[in-house]
Amino acid sequence: MHATSISAAWLKQWLYDWGGANVNLFMFLNHAVPDQLLWLPEALSWVGSYWGAPAIVAVLLLWRRSQAPDATRSANLTLQRFVFGLVLAMSSAALLKSAFAFPRPALVLGEGVFRIVGMPDSRYSFPSGHAAYVAVLAAAIWPILGWPGRIGLLAFAIAVGWSRIALGAHFPADVVASFALGWACVAISAALIRLLVPRSSAMR
């Protein structure tokens, strides 16, 4: 048991704490935004919130209706990737928060040493729901975009992840892990869709 505890502490030190770089990078990014520009990370966090998922679904449904018949399957798959990937990512994020129970920056560092804007939606920091959501969004619509759109989407996802650090809600490791989680959940969902849903009946 003692060896197990040492192993777990070692893994956390290097995989999550990054040997101390996680906290150092958090402090740098959190302090880098002048007070007069705080509206930018606040706006990004608002736009990149998972509460916007119903609006994304509505847009994808409207987009699907506007497609020619030969492009309907691609639109269906895009919608399925987003919906199923989001359900899987948010469920996984909730389980991981409870399983790891990593505290928010305020509990680790104290509230007086960095800036906190707004109230967190849970007690735990890992993973970031916002970052997982934008990763799902990016991964779901990535195949239907050209490179200019992909670059813009990637920049948006990174900006939302940055906003969570700038506002004091998450450590960088939370954001990076959540990007990987969201992307993986869409990949898993896409594989299951191809396996379980016949091509001819994919969400007609």
PDB file of N, CA, C and O in Angstrom, residues 89-149:
ATOM      1  N   ALA A  89     -18.074  12.744 -23.388  1.00  0.00           N
ATOM      2  CA  ALA A  89     -17.054  13.601 -22.766  1.00  0.00           C
ATOM      3  C   ALA A  89     -17.540  14.182 -21.449  1.00  0.00           C
ATOM      4  O   ALA A  89     -16.804  14.195 -20.453  1.00  0.00           O
ATOM      5  N   MET A  90     -18.768  14.679 -21.411  1.00  0.00           N
ATOM      6  CA  MET A  90     -19.268  15.268 -20.177  1.00  0.00           C
ATOM      7  C   MET A  90     -19.470  14.208 -19.090  1.00  0.00           C
ATOM      8  O   MET A  90     -19.212  14.455 -17.908  1.00  0.00           O
ATOM      9  N   SER A  91     -19.904  13.010 -19.485  1.00  0.00           N
ATOM     10  CA  SER A  91     -20.045  11.931 -18.511  1.00  0.00           C
ATOM     11  C   SER A  91     -18.679  11.523 -17.970  1.00  0.00           C
ATOM     12  O   SER A  91     -18.510  11.325 -16.756  1.00  0.00           O
ATOM     13  N   SER A  92     -17.703  11.405 -18.872  1.00  0.00           N
ATOM     14  CA  SER A  92     -16.352  11.029 -18.462  1.00  0.00           C
ATOM     15  C   SER A  92     -15.741  12.098 -17.563  1.00  0.00           C
ATOM     16  O   SER A  92     -15.075  11.778 -16.560  1.00  0.00           O
ATOM     17  N   ALA A  93     -15.966  13.366 -17.908  1.00  0.00           N
ATOM     18  CA  ALA A  93     -15.421  14.461 -17.101  1.00  0.00           C
ATOM     19  C   ALA A  93     -15.994  14.434 -15.689  1.00  0.00           C
ATOM     20  O   ALA A  93     -15.270  14.635 -14.703  1.00  0.00           O
ATOM     21  N   ALA A  94     -17.290  14.174 -15.571  1.00  0.00           N
ATOM     22  CA  ALA A  94     -17.915  14.118 -14.242  1.00  0.00           C
ATOM     23  C   ALA A  94     -17.338  12.978 -13.416  1.00  0.00           C
ATOM     24  O   ALA A  94     -17.063  13.135 -12.215  1.00  0.00           O
ATOM     25  N   LEU A  95     -17.114  11.833 -14.049  1.00  0.00           N
ATOM     26  CA  LEU A  95     -16.543  10.692 -13.339  1.00  0.00           C
ATOM     27  C   LEU A  95     -15.098  10.967 -12.926  1.00  0.00           C
ATOM     28  O   LEU A  95     -14.681  10.629 -11.810  1.00  0.00           O
ATOM     29  N   LEU A  96     -14.334  11.576 -13.817  1.00  0.00           N
ATOM     30  CA  LEU A  96     -12.936  11.872 -13.513  1.00  0.00           C
ATOM     31  C   LEU A  96     -12.807  12.899 -12.397  1.00  0.00           C
ATOM     32  O   LEU A  96     -11.903  12.809 -11.556  1.00  0.00           O
ATOM     33  N   LYS A  97     -13.692  13.893 -12.381  1.00  0.00           N
ATOM     34  CA  LYS A  97     -13.657  14.886 -11.304  1.00  0.00           C
ATOM     35  C   LYS A  97     -13.823  14.208  -9.943  1.00  0.00           C
ATOM     36  O   LYS A  97     -13.105  14.505  -8.985  1.00  0.00           O
ATOM     37  N   SER A  98     -14.767  13.286  -9.872  1.00  0.00           N
ATOM     38  CA  SER A  98     -15.009  12.595  -8.607  1.00  0.00           C
ATOM     39  C   SER A  98     -13.890  11.619  -8.273  1.00  0.00           C
ATOM     40  O   SER A  98     -13.503  11.481  -7.106  1.00  0.00           O
ATOM     41  N   ALA A  99     -13.366  10.947  -9.296  1.00  0.00           N
ATOM     42  CA  ALA A  99     -12.345   9.932  -9.060  1.00  0.00           C
ATOM     43  C   ALA A  99     -11.028  10.544  -8.605  1.00  0.00           C
ATOM     44  O   ALA A  99     -10.395  10.057  -7.653  1.00  0.00           O
ATOM     45  N   PHE A 100     -10.589  11.622  -9.266  1.00  0.00           N
ATOM     46  CA  PHE A 100      -9.304  12.224  -8.928  1.00  0.00           C
ATOM     47  C   PHE A 100      -9.429  13.265  -7.817  1.00  0.00           C
ATOM     48  O   PHE A 100      -8.522  13.427  -7.005  1.00  0.00           O
ATOM     49  N   ALA A 101     -10.538  13.998  -7.816  1.00  0.00           N
ATOM     50  CA  ALA A 101     -10.801  15.001  -6.773  1.00  0.00           C
ATOM     51  C   ALA A 101      -9.644  15.988  -6.607  1.00  0.00           C
ATOM     52  O   ALA A 101      -9.313  16.377  -5.494  1.00  0.00           O
ATOM     53  N   PHE A 102      -9.040  16.402  -7.731  1.00  0.00           N
ATOM     54  CA  PHE A 102      -7.990  17.409  -7.662  1.00  0.00           C
ATOM     55  C   PHE A 102      -8.626  18.760  -7.356  1.00  0.00           C
ATOM     56  O   PHE A 102      -9.575  19.167  -8.029  1.00  0.00           O
ATOM     57  N   PRO A 103      -8.135  19.483  -6.368  1.00  0.00           N
ATOM     58  CA  PRO A 103      -8.781  20.741  -5.967  1.00  0.00           C
ATOM     59  C   PRO A 103      -8.552  21.873  -6.957  1.00  0.00           C
ATOM     60  O   PRO A 103      -7.604  21.856  -7.745  1.00  0.00           O
ATOM     61  N   ARG A 104      -9.428  22.850  -6.882  1.00  0.00           N
ATOM     62  CA  ARG A 104      -9.298  24.059  -7.704  1.00  0.00           C
ATOM     63  C   ARG A 104      -8.057  24.852  -7.267  1.00  0.00           C
ATOM     64  O   ARG A 104      -7.563  24.701  -6.126  1.00  0.00           O
ATOM     65  N   PRO A 105      -7.557  25.720  -8.156  1.00  0.00           N
ATOM     66  CA  PRO A 105      -6.382  26.531  -7.797  1.00  0.00           C
ATOM     67  C   PRO A 105      -6.542  27.304  -6.494  1.00  0.00           C
ATOM     68  O   PRO A 105      -5.578  27.459  -5.745  1.00  0.00           O
ATOM     69  N   ALA A 106      -7.742  27.785  -6.214  1.00  0.00           N
ATOM     70  CA  ALA A 106      -7.953  28.570  -4.984  1.00  0.00           C
ATOM     71  C   ALA A 106      -7.646  27.760  -3.732  1.00  0.00           C
ATOM     72  O   ALA A 106      -7.128  28.297  -2.743  1.00  0.00           O
ATOM     73  N   LEU A 107      -7.950  26.467  -3.754  1.00  0.00           N
ATOM     74  CA  LEU A 107      -7.694  25.627  -2.599  1.00  0.00           C
ATOM     75  C   LEU A 107      -6.226  25.223  -2.506  1.00  0.00           C
ATOM     76  O   LEU A 107      -5.699  25.012  -1.416  1.00  0.00           O
ATOM     77  N   VAL A 108      -5.571  25.135  -3.650  1.00  0.00           N
ATOM     78  CA  VAL A 108      -4.160  24.745  -3.664  1.00  0.00           C
ATOM     79  C   VAL A 108      -3.265  25.915  -3.266  1.00  0.00           C
ATOM     80  O   VAL A 108      -2.333  25.772  -2.469  1.00  0.00           O
ATOM     81  N   LEU A 109      -3.562  27.094  -3.824  1.00  0.00           N
ATOM     82  CA  LEU A 109      -2.667  28.237  -3.681  1.00  0.00           C
ATOM     83  C   LEU A 109      -3.171  29.290  -2.704  1.00  0.00           C
ATOM     84  O   LEU A 109      -2.396  30.143  -2.261  1.00  0.00           O
ATOM     85  N   GLY A 110      -4.445  29.258  -2.385  1.00  0.00           N
ATOM     86  CA  GLY A 110      -5.022  30.341  -1.590  1.00  0.00           C
ATOM     87  C   GLY A 110      -5.526  31.436  -2.512  1.00  0.00           C
ATOM     88  O   GLY A 110      -5.003  31.634  -3.615  1.00  0.00           O
ATOM     89  N   GLU A 111      -6.525  32.165  -2.088  1.00  0.00           N
ATOM     90  CA  GLU A 111      -7.185  33.133  -2.956  1.00  0.00           C
ATOM     91  C   GLU A 111      -6.445  34.453  -3.070  1.00  0.00           C
ATOM     92  O   GLU A 111      -6.759  35.266  -3.917  1.00  0.00           O
ATOM     93  N   GLY A 112      -5.454  34.682  -2.231  1.00  0.00           N
ATOM     94  CA  GLY A 112      -4.812  35.991  -2.251  1.00  0.00           C
ATOM     95  C   GLY A 112      -3.630  36.123  -3.194  1.00  0.00           C
ATOM     96  O   GLY A 112      -3.125  37.223  -3.387  1.00  0.00           O
ATOM     97  N   VAL A 113      -3.198  35.003  -3.802  1.00  0.00           N
ATOM     98  CA  VAL A 113      -1.974  35.060  -4.599  1.00  0.00           C
ATOM     99  C   VAL A 113      -2.231  35.093  -6.101  1.00  0.00           C
ATOM    100  O   VAL A 113      -1.302  35.225  -6.889  1.00  0.00           O
ATOM    101  N   PHE A 114      -3.472  34.944  -6.507  1.00  0.00           N
ATOM    102  CA  PHE A 114      -3.786  35.028  -7.930  1.00  0.00           C
ATOM    103  C   PHE A 114      -5.210  35.533  -8.090  1.00  0.00           C
ATOM    104  O   PHE A 114      -5.957  35.670  -7.130  1.00  0.00           O
ATOM    105  N   ARG A 115      -5.582  35.805  -9.327  1.00  0.00           N
ATOM    106  CA  ARG A 115      -6.885  36.416  -9.600  1.00  0.00           C
ATOM    107  C   ARG A 115      -7.925  35.341  -9.883  1.00  0.00           C
ATOM    108  O   ARG A 115      -7.696  34.413 -10.654  1.00  0.00           O
ATOM    109  N   ILE A 116      -9.089  35.470  -9.255  1.00  0.00           N
ATOM    110  CA  ILE A 116     -10.227  34.598  -9.509  1.00  0.00           C
ATOM    111  C   ILE A 116     -11.379  35.457  -9.989  1.00  0.00           C
ATOM    112  O   ILE A 116     -11.730  36.447  -9.348  1.00  0.00           O
ATOM    113  N   VAL A 117     -11.951  35.094 -11.120  1.00  0.00           N
ATOM    114  CA  VAL A 117     -13.091  35.819 -11.663  1.00  0.00           C
ATOM    115  C   VAL A 117     -14.237  34.830 -11.819  1.00  0.00           C
ATOM    116  O   VAL A 117     -14.117  33.833 -12.532  1.00  0.00           O
ATOM    117  N   GLY A 118     -15.341  35.092 -11.149  1.00  0.00           N
ATOM    118  CA  GLY A 118     -16.486  34.203 -11.234  1.00  0.00           C
ATOM    119  C   GLY A 118     -16.377  33.041 -10.271  1.00  0.00           C
ATOM    120  O   GLY A 118     -15.364  32.829  -9.603  1.00  0.00           O
ATOM    121  N   MET A 119     -17.444  32.257 -10.213  1.00  0.00           N
ATOM    122  CA  MET A 119     -17.515  31.104  -9.326  1.00  0.00           C
ATOM    123  C   MET A 119     -17.393  29.828 -10.146  1.00  0.00           C
ATOM    124  O   MET A 119     -18.039  29.682 -11.184  1.00  0.00           O
ATOM    125  N   PRO A 120     -16.567  28.862  -9.696  1.00  0.00           N
ATOM    126  CA  PRO A 120     -16.456  27.592 -10.418  1.00  0.00           C
ATOM    127  C   PRO A 120     -17.751  26.800 -10.322  1.00  0.00           C
ATOM    128  O   PRO A 120     -18.544  26.976  -9.393  1.00  0.00           O
ATOM    129  N   ASP A 121     -17.965  25.908 -11.307  1.00  0.00           N
ATOM    130  CA  ASP A 121     -19.203  25.131 -11.323  1.00  0.00           C
ATOM    131  C   ASP A 121     -19.113  23.847 -10.508  1.00  0.00           C
ATOM    132  O   ASP A 121     -20.075  23.094 -10.425  1.00  0.00           O
ATOM    133  N   SER A 122     -17.950  23.561  -9.930  1.00  0.00           N
ATOM    134  CA  SER A 122     -17.797  22.399  -9.066  1.00  0.00           C
ATOM    135  C   SER A 122     -16.588  22.620  -8.156  1.00  0.00           C
ATOM    136  O   SER A 122     -15.821  23.567  -8.348  1.00  0.00           O
ATOM    137  N   ARG A 123     -16.393  21.726  -7.208  1.00  0.00           N
ATOM    138  CA  ARG A 123     -15.264  21.849  -6.281  1.00  0.00           C
ATOM    139  C   ARG A 123     -13.952  21.430  -6.926  1.00  0.00           C
ATOM    140  O   ARG A 123     -12.888  21.825  -6.464  1.00  0.00           O
ATOM    141  N   TYR A 124     -14.017  20.594  -7.959  1.00  0.00           N
ATOM    142  CA  TYR A 124     -12.821  19.969  -8.470  1.00  0.00           C
ATOM    143  C   TYR A 124     -12.349  20.593  -9.783  1.00  0.00           C
ATOM    144  O   TYR A 124     -13.140  21.102 -10.579  1.00  0.00           O
ATOM    145  N   SER A 125     -11.045  20.481 -10.007  1.00  0.00           N
ATOM    146  CA  SER A 125     -10.415  21.196 -11.109  1.00  0.00           C
ATOM    147  C   SER A 125     -10.159  20.344 -12.337  1.00  0.00           C
ATOM    148  O   SER A 125     -10.077  20.861 -13.443  1.00  0.00           O
ATOM    149  N   PHE A 126     -10.027  19.044 -12.147  1.00  0.00           N
ATOM    150  CA  PHE A 126      -9.620  18.154 -13.235  1.00  0.00           C
ATOM    151  C   PHE A 126     -10.739  17.170 -13.566  1.00  0.00           C
ATOM    152  O   PHE A 126     -11.217  16.455 -12.686  1.00  0.00           O
ATOM    153  N   PRO A 127     -11.172  17.159 -14.837  1.00  0.00           N
ATOM    154  CA  PRO A 127     -10.762  17.982 -15.981  1.00  0.00           C
ATOM    155  C   PRO A 127     -11.637  19.230 -16.119  1.00  0.00           C
ATOM    156  O   PRO A 127     -12.579  19.408 -15.356  1.00  0.00           O
ATOM    157  N   SER A 128     -11.330  20.050 -17.121  1.00  0.00           N
ATOM    158  CA  SER A 128     -12.096  21.269 -17.393  1.00  0.00           C
ATOM    159  C   SER A 128     -13.261  20.960 -18.330  1.00  0.00           C
ATOM    160  O   SER A 128     -13.050  20.478 -19.443  1.00  0.00           O
ATOM    161  N   GLY A 129     -14.471  21.242 -17.874  1.00  0.00           N
ATOM    162  CA  GLY A 129     -15.637  21.023 -18.725  1.00  0.00           C
ATOM    163  C   GLY A 129     -15.628  21.904 -19.962  1.00  0.00           C
ATOM    164  O   GLY A 129     -16.002  21.463 -21.057  1.00  0.00           O
ATOM    165  N   HIS A 130     -15.212  23.160 -19.810  1.00  0.00           N
ATOM    166  CA  HIS A 130     -15.145  24.062 -20.955  1.00  0.00           C
ATOM    167  C   HIS A 130     -14.181  23.540 -22.011  1.00  0.00           C
ATOM    168  O   HIS A 130     -14.499  23.524 -23.215  1.00  0.00           O
ATOM    169  N   ALA A 131     -12.982  23.137 -21.576  1.00  0.00           N
ATOM    170  CA  ALA A 131     -11.976  22.665 -22.528  1.00  0.00           C
ATOM    171  C   ALA A 131     -12.415  21.371 -23.201  1.00  0.00           C
ATOM    172  O   ALA A 131     -12.196  21.179 -24.404  1.00  0.00           O
ATOM    173  N   ALA A 132     -13.033  20.460 -22.449  1.00  0.00           N
ATOM    174  CA  ALA A 132     -13.530  19.218 -23.045  1.00  0.00           C
ATOM    175  C   ALA A 132     -14.611  19.527 -24.080  1.00  0.00           C
ATOM    176  O   ALA A 132     -14.650  18.910 -25.156  1.00  0.00           O
ATOM    177  N   TYR A 133     -15.478  20.493 -23.766  1.00  0.00           N
ATOM    178  CA  TYR A 133     -16.555  20.849 -24.696  1.00  0.00           C
ATOM    179  C   TYR A 133     -16.016  21.417 -26.005  1.00  0.00           C
ATOM    180  O   TYR A 133     -16.434  20.997 -27.096  1.00  0.00           O
ATOM    181  N   VAL A 134     -15.101  22.365 -25.931  1.00  0.00           N
ATOM    182  CA  VAL A 134     -14.602  22.950 -27.178  1.00  0.00           C
ATOM    183  C   VAL A 134     -13.777  21.938 -27.968  1.00  0.00           C
ATOM    184  O   VAL A 134     -13.722  22.003 -29.197  1.00  0.00           O
ATOM    185  N   ALA A 135     -13.141  20.985 -27.263  1.00  0.00           N
ATOM    186  CA  ALA A 135     -12.422  19.929 -27.967  1.00  0.00           C
ATOM    187  C   ALA A 135     -13.397  19.030 -28.719  1.00  0.00           C
ATOM    188  O   ALA A 135     -13.130  18.622 -29.862  1.00  0.00           O
ATOM    189  N   VAL A 136     -14.527  18.714 -28.106  1.00  0.00           N
ATOM    190  CA  VAL A 136     -15.568  17.935 -28.783  1.00  0.00           C
ATOM    191  C   VAL A 136     -16.078  18.690 -30.006  1.00  0.00           C
ATOM    192  O   VAL A 136     -16.222  18.118 -31.096  1.00  0.00           O
ATOM    193  N   LEU A 137     -16.356  19.969 -29.838  1.00  0.00           N
ATOM    194  CA  LEU A 137     -16.835  20.779 -30.950  1.00  0.00           C
ATOM    195  C   LEU A 137     -15.827  20.790 -32.092  1.00  0.00           C
ATOM    196  O   LEU A 137     -16.183  20.583 -33.262  1.00  0.00           O
ATOM    197  N   ALA A 138     -14.558  21.015 -31.760  1.00  0.00           N
ATOM    198  CA  ALA A 138     -13.524  21.075 -32.784  1.00  0.00           C
ATOM    199  C   ALA A 138     -13.371  19.736 -33.497  1.00  0.00           C
ATOM    200  O   ALA A 138     -13.287  19.673 -34.731  1.00  0.00           O
ATOM    201  N   ALA A 139     -13.332  18.653 -32.728  1.00  0.00           N
ATOM    202  CA  ALA A 139     -13.142  17.331 -33.329  1.00  0.00           C
ATOM    203  C   ALA A 139     -14.338  16.913 -34.172  1.00  0.00           C
ATOM    204  O   ALA A 139     -14.184  16.257 -35.212  1.00  0.00           O
ATOM    205  N   ALA A 140     -15.543  17.305 -33.750  1.00  0.00           N
ATOM    206  CA  ALA A 140     -16.751  16.890 -34.463  1.00  0.00           C
ATOM    207  C   ALA A 140     -16.864  17.545 -35.832  1.00  0.00           C
ATOM    208  O   ALA A 140     -17.255  16.900 -36.814  1.00  0.00           O
ATOM    209  N   ILE A 141     -16.536  18.829 -35.915  1.00  0.00           N
ATOM    210  CA  ILE A 141     -16.720  19.523 -37.199  1.00  0.00           C
ATOM    211  C   ILE A 141     -15.426  19.656 -37.997  1.00  0.00           C
ATOM    212  O   ILE A 141     -15.436  20.163 -39.118  1.00  0.00           O
ATOM    213  N   TRP A 142     -14.322  19.176 -37.428  1.00  0.00           N
ATOM    214  CA  TRP A 142     -13.024  19.241 -38.109  1.00  0.00           C
ATOM    215  C   TRP A 142     -13.059  18.657 -39.521  1.00  0.00           C
ATOM    216  O   TRP A 142     -12.557  19.272 -40.474  1.00  0.00           O
ATOM    217  N   PRO A 143     -13.663  17.453 -39.735  1.00  0.00           N
ATOM    218  CA  PRO A 143     -13.609  16.836 -41.062  1.00  0.00           C
ATOM    219  C   PRO A 143     -14.318  17.625 -42.161  1.00  0.00           C
ATOM    220  O   PRO A 143     -14.010  17.437 -43.344  1.00  0.00           O
ATOM    221  N   ILE A 144     -15.261  18.475 -41.803  1.00  0.00           N
ATOM    222  CA  ILE A 144     -16.033  19.165 -42.845  1.00  0.00           C
ATOM    223  C   ILE A 144     -15.468  20.556 -43.164  1.00  0.00           C
ATOM    224  O   ILE A 144     -16.011  21.250 -44.026  1.00  0.00           O
ATOM    225  N   LEU A 145     -14.403  20.956 -42.498  1.00  0.00           N
ATOM    226  CA  LEU A 145     -13.828  22.281 -42.700  1.00  0.00           C
ATOM    227  C   LEU A 145     -12.576  22.211 -43.555  1.00  0.00           C
ATOM    228  O   LEU A 145     -11.871  21.200 -43.571  1.00  0.00           O
ATOM    229  N   GLY A 146     -12.304  23.308 -44.259  1.00  0.00           N
ATOM    230  CA  GLY A 146     -11.028  23.462 -44.930  1.00  0.00           C
ATOM    231  C   GLY A 146      -9.990  23.922 -43.931  1.00  0.00           C
ATOM    232  O   GLY A 146     -10.288  24.182 -42.757  1.00  0.00           O
ATOM    233  N   TRP A 147      -8.743  24.069 -44.399  1.00  0.00           N
ATOM    234  CA  TRP A 147      -7.678  24.430 -43.468  1.00  0.00           C
ATOM    235  C   TRP A 147      -7.850  25.804 -42.823  1.00  0.00           C
ATOM    236  O   TRP A 147      -7.546  25.955 -41.635  1.00  0.00           O
ATOM    237  N   PRO A 148      -8.343  26.818 -43.529  1.00  0.00           N
ATOM    238  CA  PRO A 148      -8.579  28.095 -42.827  1.00  0.00           C
ATOM    239  C   PRO A 148      -9.566  27.941 -41.663  1.00  0.00           C
ATOM    240  O   PRO A 148      -9.352  28.481 -40.581  1.00  0.00           O
ATOM    241  N   GLY A 149     -10.644  27.190 -41.886  1.00  0.00           N
ATOM    242  CA  GLY A 149     -11.614  26.955 -40.825  1.00  0.00           C
ATOM    243  C   GLY A 149     -11.037  26.142 -39.688  1.00  0.00           C
ATOM    244  O   GLY A 149     -11.324  26.401 -38.512  1.00  0.00           O
TER     245      GLY A 149
END
